[in-house]
CSV table of C-alpha atoms in Angstrom, one decimal:
chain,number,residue,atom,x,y,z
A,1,UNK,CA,71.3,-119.3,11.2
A,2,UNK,CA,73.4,-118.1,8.2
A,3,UNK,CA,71.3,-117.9,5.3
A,4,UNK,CA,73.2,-117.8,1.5
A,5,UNK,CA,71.0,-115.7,-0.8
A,6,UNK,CA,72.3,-116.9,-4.8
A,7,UNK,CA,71.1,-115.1,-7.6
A,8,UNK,CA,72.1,-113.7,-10.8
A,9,UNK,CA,70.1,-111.7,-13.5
A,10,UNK,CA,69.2,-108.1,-13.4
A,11,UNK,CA,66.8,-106.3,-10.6
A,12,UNK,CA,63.5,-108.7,-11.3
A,13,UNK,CA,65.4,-111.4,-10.2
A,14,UNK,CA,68.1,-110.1,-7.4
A,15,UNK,CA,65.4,-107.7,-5.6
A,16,UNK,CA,63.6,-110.6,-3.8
A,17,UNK,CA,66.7,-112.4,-2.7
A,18,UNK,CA,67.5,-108.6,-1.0
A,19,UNK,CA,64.2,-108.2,0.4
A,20,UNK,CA,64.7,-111.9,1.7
A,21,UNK,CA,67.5,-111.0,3.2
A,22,UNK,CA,66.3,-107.9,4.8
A,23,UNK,CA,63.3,-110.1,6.7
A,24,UNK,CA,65.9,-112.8,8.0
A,25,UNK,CA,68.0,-109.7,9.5
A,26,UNK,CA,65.4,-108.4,10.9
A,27,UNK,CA,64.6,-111.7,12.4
A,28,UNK,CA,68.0,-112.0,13.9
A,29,UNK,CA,69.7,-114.2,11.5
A,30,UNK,CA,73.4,-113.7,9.7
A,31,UNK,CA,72.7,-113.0,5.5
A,32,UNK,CA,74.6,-113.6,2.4
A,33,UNK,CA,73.5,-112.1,-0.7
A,34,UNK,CA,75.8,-114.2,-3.7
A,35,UNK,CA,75.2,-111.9,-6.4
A,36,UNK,CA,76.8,-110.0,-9.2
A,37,UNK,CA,79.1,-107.5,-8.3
A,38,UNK,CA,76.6,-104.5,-9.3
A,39,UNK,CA,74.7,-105.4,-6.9
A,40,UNK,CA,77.2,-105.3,-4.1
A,41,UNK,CA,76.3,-101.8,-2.7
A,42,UNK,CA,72.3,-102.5,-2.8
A,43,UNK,CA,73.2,-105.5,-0.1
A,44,UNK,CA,75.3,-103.9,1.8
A,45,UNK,CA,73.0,-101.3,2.4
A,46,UNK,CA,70.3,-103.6,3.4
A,47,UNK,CA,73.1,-104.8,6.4
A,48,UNK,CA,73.6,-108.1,4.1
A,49,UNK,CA,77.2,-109.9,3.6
A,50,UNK,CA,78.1,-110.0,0.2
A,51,UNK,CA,79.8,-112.8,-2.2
A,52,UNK,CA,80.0,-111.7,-6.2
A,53,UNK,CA,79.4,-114.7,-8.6
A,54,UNK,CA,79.3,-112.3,-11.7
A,55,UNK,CA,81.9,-109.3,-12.1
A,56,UNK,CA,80.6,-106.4,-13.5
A,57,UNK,CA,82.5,-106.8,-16.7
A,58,UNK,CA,80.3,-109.9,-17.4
A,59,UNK,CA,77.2,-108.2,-16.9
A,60,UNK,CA,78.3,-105.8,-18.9
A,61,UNK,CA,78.5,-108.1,-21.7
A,62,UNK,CA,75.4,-110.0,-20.9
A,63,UNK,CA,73.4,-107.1,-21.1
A,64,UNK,CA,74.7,-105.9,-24.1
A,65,UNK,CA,74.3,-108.6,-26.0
A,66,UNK,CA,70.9,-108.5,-28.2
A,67,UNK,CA,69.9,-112.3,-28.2
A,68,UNK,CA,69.6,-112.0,-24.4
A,69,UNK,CA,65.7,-111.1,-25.2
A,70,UNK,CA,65.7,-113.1,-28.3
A,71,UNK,CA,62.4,-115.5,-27.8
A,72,UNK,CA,64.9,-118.5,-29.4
A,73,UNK,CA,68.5,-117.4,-28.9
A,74,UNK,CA,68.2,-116.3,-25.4
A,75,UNK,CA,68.6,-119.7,-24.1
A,76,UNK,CA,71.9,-120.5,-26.1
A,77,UNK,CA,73.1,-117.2,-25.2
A,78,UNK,CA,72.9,-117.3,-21.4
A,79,UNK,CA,74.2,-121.4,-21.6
A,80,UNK,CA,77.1,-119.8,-23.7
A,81,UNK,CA,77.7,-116.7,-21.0
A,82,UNK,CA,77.0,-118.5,-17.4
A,83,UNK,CA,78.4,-122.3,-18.2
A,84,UNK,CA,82.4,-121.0,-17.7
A,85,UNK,CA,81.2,-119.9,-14.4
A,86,UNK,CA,79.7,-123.1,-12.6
A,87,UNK,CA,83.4,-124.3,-10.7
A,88,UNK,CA,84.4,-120.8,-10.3
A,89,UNK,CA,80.7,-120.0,-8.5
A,90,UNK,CA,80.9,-123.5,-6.7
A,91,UNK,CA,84.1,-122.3,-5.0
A,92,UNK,CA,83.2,-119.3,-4.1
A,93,UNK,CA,79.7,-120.6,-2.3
A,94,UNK,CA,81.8,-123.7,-0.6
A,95,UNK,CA,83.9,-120.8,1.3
A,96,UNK,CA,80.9,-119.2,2.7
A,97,UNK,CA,78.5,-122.6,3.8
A,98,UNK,CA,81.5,-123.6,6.1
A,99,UNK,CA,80.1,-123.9,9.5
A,100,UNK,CA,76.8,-125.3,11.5
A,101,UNK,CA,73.3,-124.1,11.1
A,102,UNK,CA,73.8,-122.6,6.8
A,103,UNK,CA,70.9,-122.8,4.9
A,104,UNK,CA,71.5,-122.0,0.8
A,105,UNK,CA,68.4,-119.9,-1.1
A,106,UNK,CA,69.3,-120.1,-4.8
A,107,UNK,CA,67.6,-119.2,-7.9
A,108,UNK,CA,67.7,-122.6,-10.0
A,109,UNK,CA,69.7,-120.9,-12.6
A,110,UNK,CA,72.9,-120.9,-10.1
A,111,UNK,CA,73.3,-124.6,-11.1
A,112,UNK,CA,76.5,-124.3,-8.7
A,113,UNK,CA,73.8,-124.1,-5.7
A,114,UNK,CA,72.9,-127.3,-6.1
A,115,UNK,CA,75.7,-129.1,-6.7
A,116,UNK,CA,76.8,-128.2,-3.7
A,117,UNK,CA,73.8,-128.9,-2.2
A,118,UNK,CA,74.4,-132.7,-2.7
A,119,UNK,CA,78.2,-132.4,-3.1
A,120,UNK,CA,78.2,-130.9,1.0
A,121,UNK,CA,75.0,-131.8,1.9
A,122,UNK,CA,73.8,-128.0,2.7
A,123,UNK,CA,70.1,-128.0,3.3
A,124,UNK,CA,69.2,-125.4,-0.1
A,125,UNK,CA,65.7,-124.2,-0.7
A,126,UNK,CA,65.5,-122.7,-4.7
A,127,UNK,CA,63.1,-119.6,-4.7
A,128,UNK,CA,61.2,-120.0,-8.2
A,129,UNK,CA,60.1,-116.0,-9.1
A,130,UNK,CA,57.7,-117.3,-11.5
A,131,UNK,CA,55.2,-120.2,-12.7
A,132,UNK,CA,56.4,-120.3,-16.1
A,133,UNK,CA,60.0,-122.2,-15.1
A,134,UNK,CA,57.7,-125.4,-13.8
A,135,UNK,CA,57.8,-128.4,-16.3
A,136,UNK,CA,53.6,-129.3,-16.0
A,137,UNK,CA,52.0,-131.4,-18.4
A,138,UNK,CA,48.7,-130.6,-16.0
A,139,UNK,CA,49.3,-127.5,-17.1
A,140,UNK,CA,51.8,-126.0,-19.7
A,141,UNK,CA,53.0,-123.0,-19.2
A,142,UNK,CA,52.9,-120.2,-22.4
A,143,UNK,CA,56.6,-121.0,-23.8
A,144,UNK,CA,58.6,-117.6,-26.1
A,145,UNK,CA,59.2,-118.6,-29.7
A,146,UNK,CA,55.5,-120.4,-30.3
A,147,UNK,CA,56.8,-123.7,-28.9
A,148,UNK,CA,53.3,-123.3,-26.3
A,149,UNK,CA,52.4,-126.8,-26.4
A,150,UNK,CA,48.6,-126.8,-27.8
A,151,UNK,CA,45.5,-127.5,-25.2
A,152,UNK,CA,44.6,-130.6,-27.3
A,153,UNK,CA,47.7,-132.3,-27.0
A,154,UNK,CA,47.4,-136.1,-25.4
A,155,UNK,CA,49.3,-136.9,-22.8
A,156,UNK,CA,52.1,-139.0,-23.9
A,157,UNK,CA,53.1,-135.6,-26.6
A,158,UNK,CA,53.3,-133.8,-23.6
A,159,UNK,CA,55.9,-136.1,-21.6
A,160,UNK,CA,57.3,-136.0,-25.0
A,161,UNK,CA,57.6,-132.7,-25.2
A,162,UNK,CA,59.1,-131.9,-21.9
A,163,UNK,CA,61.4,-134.8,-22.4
A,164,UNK,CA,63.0,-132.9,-25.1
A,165,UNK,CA,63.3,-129.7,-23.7
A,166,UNK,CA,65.5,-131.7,-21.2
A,167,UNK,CA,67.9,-133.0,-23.8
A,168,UNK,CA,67.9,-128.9,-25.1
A,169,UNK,CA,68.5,-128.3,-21.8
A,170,UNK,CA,71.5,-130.9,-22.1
A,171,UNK,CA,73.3,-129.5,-25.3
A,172,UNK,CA,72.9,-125.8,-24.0
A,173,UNK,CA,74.4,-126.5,-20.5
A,174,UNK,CA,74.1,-129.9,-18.9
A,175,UNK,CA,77.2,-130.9,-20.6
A,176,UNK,CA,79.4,-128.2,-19.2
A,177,UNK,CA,77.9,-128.8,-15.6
A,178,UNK,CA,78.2,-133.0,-16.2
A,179,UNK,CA,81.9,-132.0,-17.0
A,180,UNK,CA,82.3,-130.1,-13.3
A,181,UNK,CA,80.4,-133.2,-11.5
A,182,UNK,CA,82.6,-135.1,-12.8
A,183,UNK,CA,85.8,-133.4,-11.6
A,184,UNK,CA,84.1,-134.1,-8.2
A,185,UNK,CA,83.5,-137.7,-8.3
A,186,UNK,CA,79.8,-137.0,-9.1
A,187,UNK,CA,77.0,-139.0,-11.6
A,188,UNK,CA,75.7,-136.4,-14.4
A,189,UNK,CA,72.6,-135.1,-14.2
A,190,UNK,CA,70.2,-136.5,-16.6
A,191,UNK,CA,67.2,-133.9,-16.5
A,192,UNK,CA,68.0,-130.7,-15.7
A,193,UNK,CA,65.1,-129.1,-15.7
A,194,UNK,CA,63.8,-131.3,-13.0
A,195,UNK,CA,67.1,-131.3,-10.6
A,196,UNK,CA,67.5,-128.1,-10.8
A,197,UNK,CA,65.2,-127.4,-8.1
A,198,UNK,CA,66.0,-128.3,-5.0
A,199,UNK,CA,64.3,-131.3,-3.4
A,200,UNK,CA,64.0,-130.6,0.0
A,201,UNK,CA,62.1,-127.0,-0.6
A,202,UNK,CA,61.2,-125.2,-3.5
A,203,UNK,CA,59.6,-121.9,-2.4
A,204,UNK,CA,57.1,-120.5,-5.2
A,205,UNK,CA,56.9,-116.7,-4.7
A,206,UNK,CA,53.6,-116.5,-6.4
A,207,UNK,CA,49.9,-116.8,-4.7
A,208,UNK,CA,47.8,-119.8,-5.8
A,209,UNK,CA,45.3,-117.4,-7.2
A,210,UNK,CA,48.0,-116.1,-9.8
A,211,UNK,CA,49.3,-120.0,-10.5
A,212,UNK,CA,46.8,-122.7,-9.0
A,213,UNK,CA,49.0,-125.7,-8.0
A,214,UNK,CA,49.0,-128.6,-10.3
A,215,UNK,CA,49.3,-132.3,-9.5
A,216,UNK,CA,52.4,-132.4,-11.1
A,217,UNK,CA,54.6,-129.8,-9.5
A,218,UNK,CA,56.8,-131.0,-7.2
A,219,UNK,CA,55.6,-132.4,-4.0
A,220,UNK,CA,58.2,-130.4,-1.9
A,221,UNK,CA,56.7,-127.0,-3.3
A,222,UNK,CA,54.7,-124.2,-0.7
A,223,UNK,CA,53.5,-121.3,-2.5
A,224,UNK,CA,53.9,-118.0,-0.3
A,225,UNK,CA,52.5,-115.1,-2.1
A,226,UNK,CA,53.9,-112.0,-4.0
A,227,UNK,CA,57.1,-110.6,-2.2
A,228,UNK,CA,57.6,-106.8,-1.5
A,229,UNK,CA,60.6,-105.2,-2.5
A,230,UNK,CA,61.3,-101.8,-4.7
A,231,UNK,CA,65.0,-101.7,-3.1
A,232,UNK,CA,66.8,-100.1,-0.3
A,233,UNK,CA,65.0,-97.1,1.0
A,234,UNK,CA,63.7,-96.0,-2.4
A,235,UNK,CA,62.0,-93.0,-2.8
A,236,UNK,CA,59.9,-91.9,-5.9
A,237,UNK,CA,61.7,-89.0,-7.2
A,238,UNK,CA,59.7,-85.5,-6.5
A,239,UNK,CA,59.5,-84.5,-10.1
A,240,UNK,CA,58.0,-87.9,-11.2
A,241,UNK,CA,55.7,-87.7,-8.2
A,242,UNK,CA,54.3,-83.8,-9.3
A,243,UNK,CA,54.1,-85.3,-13.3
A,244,UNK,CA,52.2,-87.8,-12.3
A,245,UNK,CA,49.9,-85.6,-10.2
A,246,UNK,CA,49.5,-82.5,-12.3
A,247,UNK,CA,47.2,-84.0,-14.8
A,248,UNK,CA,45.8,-86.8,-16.0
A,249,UNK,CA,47.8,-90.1,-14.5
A,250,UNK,CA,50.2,-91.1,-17.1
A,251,UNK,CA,50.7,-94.8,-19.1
A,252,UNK,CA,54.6,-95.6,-17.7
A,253,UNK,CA,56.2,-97.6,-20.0
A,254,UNK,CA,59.3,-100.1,-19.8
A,255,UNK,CA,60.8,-103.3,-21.2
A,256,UNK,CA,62.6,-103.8,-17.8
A,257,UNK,CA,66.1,-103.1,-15.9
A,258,UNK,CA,68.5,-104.9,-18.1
A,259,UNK,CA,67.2,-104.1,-21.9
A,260,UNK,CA,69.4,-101.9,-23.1
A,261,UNK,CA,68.0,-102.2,-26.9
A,262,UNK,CA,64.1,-100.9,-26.8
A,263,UNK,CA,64.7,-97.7,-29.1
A,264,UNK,CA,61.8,-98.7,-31.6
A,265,UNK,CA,59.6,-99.5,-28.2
A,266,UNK,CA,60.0,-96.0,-26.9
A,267,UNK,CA,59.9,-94.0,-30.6
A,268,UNK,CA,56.5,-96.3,-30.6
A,269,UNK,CA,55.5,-95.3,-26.9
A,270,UNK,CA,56.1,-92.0,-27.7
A,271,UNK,CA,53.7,-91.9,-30.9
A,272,UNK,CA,50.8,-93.6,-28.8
A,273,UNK,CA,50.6,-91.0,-26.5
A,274,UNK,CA,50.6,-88.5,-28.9
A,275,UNK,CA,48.0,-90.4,-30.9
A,276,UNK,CA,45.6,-91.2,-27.7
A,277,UNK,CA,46.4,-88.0,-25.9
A,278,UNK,CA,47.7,-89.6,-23.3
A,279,UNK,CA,50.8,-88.6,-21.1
A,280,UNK,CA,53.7,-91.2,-20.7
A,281,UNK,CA,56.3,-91.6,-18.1
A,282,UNK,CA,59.4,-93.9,-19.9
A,283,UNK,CA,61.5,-96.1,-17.2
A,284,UNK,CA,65.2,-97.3,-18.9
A,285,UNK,CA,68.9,-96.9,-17.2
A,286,UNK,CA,69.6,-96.2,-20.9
A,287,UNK,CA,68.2,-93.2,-22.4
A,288,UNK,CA,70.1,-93.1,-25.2
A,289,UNK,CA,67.5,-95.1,-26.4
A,290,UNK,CA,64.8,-92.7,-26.5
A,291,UNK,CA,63.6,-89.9,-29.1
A,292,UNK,CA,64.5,-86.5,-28.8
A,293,UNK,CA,63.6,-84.0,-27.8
A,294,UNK,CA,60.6,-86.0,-25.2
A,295,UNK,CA,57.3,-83.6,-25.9
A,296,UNK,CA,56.2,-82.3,-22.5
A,297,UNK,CA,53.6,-84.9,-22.1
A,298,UNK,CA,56.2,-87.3,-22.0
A,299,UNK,CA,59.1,-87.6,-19.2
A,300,UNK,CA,61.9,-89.9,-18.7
A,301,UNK,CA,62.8,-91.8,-15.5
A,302,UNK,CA,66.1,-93.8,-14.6
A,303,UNK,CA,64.3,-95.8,-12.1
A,304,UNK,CA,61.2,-95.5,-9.8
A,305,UNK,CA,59.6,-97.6,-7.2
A,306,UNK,CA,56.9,-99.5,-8.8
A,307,UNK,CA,54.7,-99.4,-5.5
A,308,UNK,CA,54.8,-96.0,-5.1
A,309,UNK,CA,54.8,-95.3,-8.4
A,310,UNK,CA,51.9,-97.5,-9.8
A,311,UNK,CA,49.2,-96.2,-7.9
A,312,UNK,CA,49.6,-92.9,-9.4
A,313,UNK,CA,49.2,-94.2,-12.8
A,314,UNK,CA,46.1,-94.8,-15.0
A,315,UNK,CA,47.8,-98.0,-17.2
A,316,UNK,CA,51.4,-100.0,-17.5
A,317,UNK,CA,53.3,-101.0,-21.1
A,318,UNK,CA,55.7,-103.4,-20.3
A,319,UNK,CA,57.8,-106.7,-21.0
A,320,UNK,CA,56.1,-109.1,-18.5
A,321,UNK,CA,58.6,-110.0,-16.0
A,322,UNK,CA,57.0,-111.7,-13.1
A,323,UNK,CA,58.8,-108.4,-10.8
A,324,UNK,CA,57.1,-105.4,-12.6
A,325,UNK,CA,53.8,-108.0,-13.3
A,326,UNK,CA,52.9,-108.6,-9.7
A,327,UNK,CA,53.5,-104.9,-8.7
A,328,UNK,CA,50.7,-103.8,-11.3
A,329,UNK,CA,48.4,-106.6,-10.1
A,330,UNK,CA,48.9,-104.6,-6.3
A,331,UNK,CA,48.8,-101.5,-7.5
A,332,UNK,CA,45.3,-102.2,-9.9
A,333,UNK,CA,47.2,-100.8,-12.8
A,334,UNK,CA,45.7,-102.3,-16.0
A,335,UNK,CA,48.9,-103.8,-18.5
A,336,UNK,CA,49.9,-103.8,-21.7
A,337,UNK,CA,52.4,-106.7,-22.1
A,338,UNK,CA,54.4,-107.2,-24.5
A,339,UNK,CA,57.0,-110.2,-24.3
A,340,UNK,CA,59.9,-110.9,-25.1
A,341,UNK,CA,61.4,-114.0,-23.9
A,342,UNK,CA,62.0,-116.4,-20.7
A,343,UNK,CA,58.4,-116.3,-18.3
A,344,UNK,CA,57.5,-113.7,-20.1
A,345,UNK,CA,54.8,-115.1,-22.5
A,346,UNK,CA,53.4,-117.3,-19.5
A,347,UNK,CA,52.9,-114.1,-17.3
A,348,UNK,CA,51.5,-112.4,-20.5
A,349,UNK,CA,49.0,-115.2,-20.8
A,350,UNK,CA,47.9,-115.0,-17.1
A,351,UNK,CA,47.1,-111.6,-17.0
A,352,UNK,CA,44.7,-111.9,-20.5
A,353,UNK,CA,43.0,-114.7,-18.6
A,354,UNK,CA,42.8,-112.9,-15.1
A,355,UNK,CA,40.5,-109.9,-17.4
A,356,UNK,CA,43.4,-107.4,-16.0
A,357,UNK,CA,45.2,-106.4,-19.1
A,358,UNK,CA,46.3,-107.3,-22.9
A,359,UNK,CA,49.1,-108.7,-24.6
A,360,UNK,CA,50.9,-108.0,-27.6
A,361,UNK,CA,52.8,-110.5,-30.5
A,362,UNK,CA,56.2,-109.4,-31.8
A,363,UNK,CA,54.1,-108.2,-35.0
A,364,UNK,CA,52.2,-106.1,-33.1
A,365,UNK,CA,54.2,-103.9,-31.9
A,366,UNK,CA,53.3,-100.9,-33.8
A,367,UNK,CA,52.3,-97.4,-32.8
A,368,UNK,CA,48.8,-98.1,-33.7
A,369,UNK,CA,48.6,-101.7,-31.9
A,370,UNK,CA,49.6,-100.1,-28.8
A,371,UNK,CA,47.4,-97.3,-29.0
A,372,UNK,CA,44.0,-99.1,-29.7
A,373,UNK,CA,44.9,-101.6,-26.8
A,374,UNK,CA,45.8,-98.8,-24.4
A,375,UNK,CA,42.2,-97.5,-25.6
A,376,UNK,CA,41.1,-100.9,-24.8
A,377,UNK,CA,42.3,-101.3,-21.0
A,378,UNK,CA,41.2,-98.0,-19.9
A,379,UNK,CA,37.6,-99.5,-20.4
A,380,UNK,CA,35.2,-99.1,-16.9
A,381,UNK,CA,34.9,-102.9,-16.9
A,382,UNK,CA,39.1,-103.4,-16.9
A,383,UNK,CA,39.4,-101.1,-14.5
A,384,UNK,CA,37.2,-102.8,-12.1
A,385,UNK,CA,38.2,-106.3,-12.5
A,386,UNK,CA,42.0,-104.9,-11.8
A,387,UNK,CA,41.0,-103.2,-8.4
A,388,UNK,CA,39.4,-106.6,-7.4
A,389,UNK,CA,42.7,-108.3,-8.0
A,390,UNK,CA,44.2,-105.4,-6.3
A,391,UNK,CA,42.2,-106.1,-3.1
A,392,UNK,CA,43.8,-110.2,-3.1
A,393,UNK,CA,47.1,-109.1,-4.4
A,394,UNK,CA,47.9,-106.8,-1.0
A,395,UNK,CA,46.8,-109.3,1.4
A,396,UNK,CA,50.5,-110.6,2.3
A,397,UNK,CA,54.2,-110.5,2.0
A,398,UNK,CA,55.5,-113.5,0.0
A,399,UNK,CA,58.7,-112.7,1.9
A,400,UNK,CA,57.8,-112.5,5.5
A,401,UNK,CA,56.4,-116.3,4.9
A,402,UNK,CA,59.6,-117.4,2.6
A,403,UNK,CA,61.7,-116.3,5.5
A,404,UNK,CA,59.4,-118.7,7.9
A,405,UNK,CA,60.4,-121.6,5.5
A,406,UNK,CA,63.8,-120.8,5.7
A,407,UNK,CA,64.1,-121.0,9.0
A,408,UNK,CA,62.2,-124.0,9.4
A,409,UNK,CA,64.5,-125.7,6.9
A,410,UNK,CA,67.7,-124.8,9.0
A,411,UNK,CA,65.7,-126.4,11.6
A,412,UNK,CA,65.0,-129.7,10.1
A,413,UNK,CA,67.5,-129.9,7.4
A,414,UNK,CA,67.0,-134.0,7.1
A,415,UNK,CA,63.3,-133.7,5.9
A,416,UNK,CA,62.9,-129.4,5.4
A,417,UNK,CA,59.5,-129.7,3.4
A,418,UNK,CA,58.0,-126.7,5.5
């Protein structure tokens, strides 16, 4: 089997198409990770093939572009950004799904994926990171910008409601892709939010606990768990390891890979461990953005392992990506979240519920805000109820049993619902 792995986005979302990839070599099978060009060493390293569909002059621009964590803008931006790229990405998969037994993994925001998918007829299987990207009216997921839909809202508001996030969907991007389709000989897609994933599997890599299934989720959907993966052979650097161990375990704080524009979150983080005497560890591949000088309870870190790292610390601040959320869950390390945009709100929401950590509005954002509710999660009771989860959370590999799928699907590519 040849396996296409297609992603684009920063670590969160490229991380479990590598450790993917790394279970279906293990298992024997050819790999292509179709991925931006920064990430073309990372899969090599993990023995993968390698296709770019971003150069690194357009992630550059991507991540340096504010409105990318805007709760409102972000969507326009990343239409505005990716759209130019559908025909170029779409060639550039075509040339690699030539020849028998290919199976295509895509993240449903490589909309090339699946046109190819029904323009060649490759069996494709999307890998959905995170709950949040599911239309339910069962079950609504927490939306950025306040456009939640309320619990008391009847039925018919709530196919309304989802309706028009559709024809947003159509304005920011739908046109641009109906303009490809067309240059094919194909009929424009109506709803893209619904054809987006792929209909003959959609592989949720999420447990049930975290997101019970709804009867409205598509029938073709198998939920497989968490998946493991901190990157190629990555070790927790020594002088993080001895911080962490020489005292009391510090609260690490981030706002993920790709934010390059958190200077008021770490001149904040800063001040709340001074003003709850607690120690800090800040994660960012940018630290121009943080105060100086750092006060020796504080340290910085380019990047660190979150499974290694996690254990060893007594509470998380971050943004609420689905990545750095499920690695607290395993690693029973209470959160502070604080999100920005995309799933974030909707992973913020779940962990409140689950009794495993706190969330924070953009108005709240302040050094005291942070510091009562890092006061708050360090309670006995928090603690407790986050070892508990701990104890489901390590039960599995998502991976292990998305790889399964896959190969099923090259197996029965007619009717692939695993």
């Amino acid at each position: 089997m040849h396996a296409i792995l297609a992603t684009m986005g920063t670590d969160g979302d490229v991380f479990p198409h590598i450790g993917l990839g790394g279970v279906l070599r293990e298992r024997g099978h050819r790999v292509t990770l179709a991925a931006p060009e920064t990430y073309r060493e990372r899969g090599l390293a993990a023995g993968l093939e390698f296709c770019p569909l971003v150069t690194r002059e357009e992630v550059g621009r991507m991540l340096a572009d504010p409105d990318l964590w805007h709760p409102l803008k972000s969507g326009q931006m990343m239409a505005r950004w990716g759209g130019p790229m559908i025909p170029r990405q779409f060639a550039a998969l075509a040339d690699r799904v030539r020849g028998p037994n290919t199976v295509l993994v895509a993240n449903p925001g490589v909309l090339a994926a699946r046109v190819l998918q029904e323009k060649l007829g490759v069996p494709t299987a999307s890998l959905l990171l995170q709950p949040g990207l599911l239309p339910s009216c069962c079950a609504p997921p927490e939306m950025p910008g306040g456009l939640t839909l309320p619990t008391w809202s009847p039925q018919w508001l709530r196919s309304v409601y989802w309706w028009s996030i559709d024809k947003a969907g159509h304005v920011l991007i739908a046109r641009a892709l109906n303009r490809f389709r067309a240059t094919l000989g194909m009929a424009p897609v109506r709803r893209l939010f619904r054809w987006w994933l792929s209909p003959d599997l959609v592989i949720g890599l999420f447990p049930d606990w975290y997101a019970p299934p709804q009867p409205d989720w598509p029938v073709q959907m198998r939920l497989v768990g968490f998946g493991r993966y901190d990157g190629v052979k990555s070790e927790l650097p020594a002088d993080v390891r001895t911080f962490c161990l020489s005292d009391r375990p510090p609260v690490v704080f981030t706002l993920g890979t790709g934010m390059a524009h958190a200077a008021r979150f770490f001149r904040s983080a800063v001040a709340a461990c001074a003003a709850t005497g607690m120690r800090g560890l800040l994660l960012t591949k940018y630290p121009d953005q943080l105060p100086t000088p750092l006060p020796s309870s504080v340290r910085h870190c380019a990047f660190a392992p979150f499974r290694q790292l996690l254990p060893l610390c007594g509470a998380m601040v971050h943004h609420g990506g689905v990545g750095t959320t499920a690695a607290a869950l395993e690693a029973g390390c209470p959160q502070l979240v604080v999100p920005l945009a995309w799933d974030q709100p909707d992973n913020a929401a779940r962990i409140v519920r689950m009794g495993v950590g706190l969330s924070l509005g953009r108005r709240q954002r302040t050094t005291g805000h942070i510091a009562r509710a890092l006061a708050r999660l360090t309670a006995p009771a928090t603690v407790a109820r986050c070892r508990s989860i701990a104890a489901l959370a390590g039960r599995a590999n998502g991976l292990e049993v998305a790889a399964g799928l896959v190969e099923r699907l090259a197996r029965h590519p007619v009717n692939g619902r695993a």
